[in-house]
């Protein structure tokens, strides 16, 4: 089975989930809020998967350490990005 690359997965998710930014029309925004809830669920699953992968960082096996390091580095980058956001 051929796996999809990142761009193909993003396009598929975009089509499956739909719009997630409110438009100011209450009828449309009701569906958009449901779409956003779906996106949040998928994102939580992704973050949990990356966190689980990060647990092999520091292992003696080189390949396990590399996978863990990549995951831990991504988590750190996301943390820095979130800390830099302005909620206003």
XYZ file of C-alpha atoms in Angstrom:
88
model
C 0.000 0.000 0.000
C 1.353 3.404 -0.965
C 1.361 5.943 1.841
C 0.300 9.520 1.288
C 2.896 12.238 1.768
C 2.386 15.188 4.129
C 0.876 17.467 1.498
C -1.611 14.803 0.399
C -2.650 14.115 4.007
C -3.120 17.842 4.681
C -5.249 18.213 1.554
C -7.310 15.154 2.546
C -7.838 16.463 6.099
C -8.790 19.870 4.751
C -11.435 18.234 2.556
C -12.650 15.865 5.291
C -12.817 18.418 8.101
C -13.846 21.533 6.214
C -13.598 25.186 7.129
C -12.609 26.015 10.721
C -12.524 29.821 10.716
C -15.737 31.634 11.659
C -17.363 33.813 9.000
C -19.891 35.756 11.062
C -22.986 33.954 9.836
C -24.512 31.990 12.729
C -25.853 29.191 10.508
C -22.474 28.645 8.831
C -20.539 29.178 12.047
C -22.500 26.386 13.730
C -21.062 23.900 11.220
C -17.657 25.574 11.363
C -17.613 25.070 15.145
C -18.315 21.352 14.639
C -15.506 21.224 12.085
C -13.218 22.937 14.598
C -14.117 20.361 17.268
C -13.129 17.631 14.797
C -9.844 19.405 14.022
C -9.100 19.691 17.754
C -9.753 15.955 18.253
C -7.435 15.071 15.353
C -4.785 17.485 16.645
C -4.977 15.965 20.138
C -4.454 12.518 18.603
C -1.450 13.809 16.637
C 0.099 15.513 19.674
C -0.350 12.388 21.797
C 1.301 10.295 19.073
C 4.267 12.671 18.882
C 4.545 12.688 22.682
C 4.595 8.882 22.748
C 7.337 8.871 20.105
C 9.367 11.351 22.160
C 9.680 8.801 24.951
C 12.491 6.978 23.100
C 14.767 10.041 23.182
C 17.890 9.090 25.078
C 17.667 5.366 24.333
C 20.930 3.583 23.617
C 19.673 2.326 20.258
C 20.562 5.022 17.740
C 17.432 4.680 15.644
C 15.175 4.870 18.708
C 17.025 7.928 19.981
C 16.722 9.678 16.589
C 12.962 9.077 16.443
C 12.563 10.278 20.026
C 14.774 13.295 19.410
C 12.804 14.320 16.310
C 9.542 14.061 18.274
C 10.917 15.877 21.328
C 12.336 18.649 19.128
C 8.929 19.127 17.467
C 7.235 19.328 20.865
C 9.776 21.935 21.982
C 9.243 23.994 18.796
C 5.458 23.905 19.320
C 5.923 24.955 22.941
C 8.023 27.940 21.844
C 5.461 28.842 19.173
C 2.570 28.653 21.662
C 4.425 30.774 24.206
C 4.949 33.432 21.543
C 1.277 33.714 20.610
C -0.632 36.771 21.639
C -4.178 36.079 22.845
C -6.006 39.321 22.757
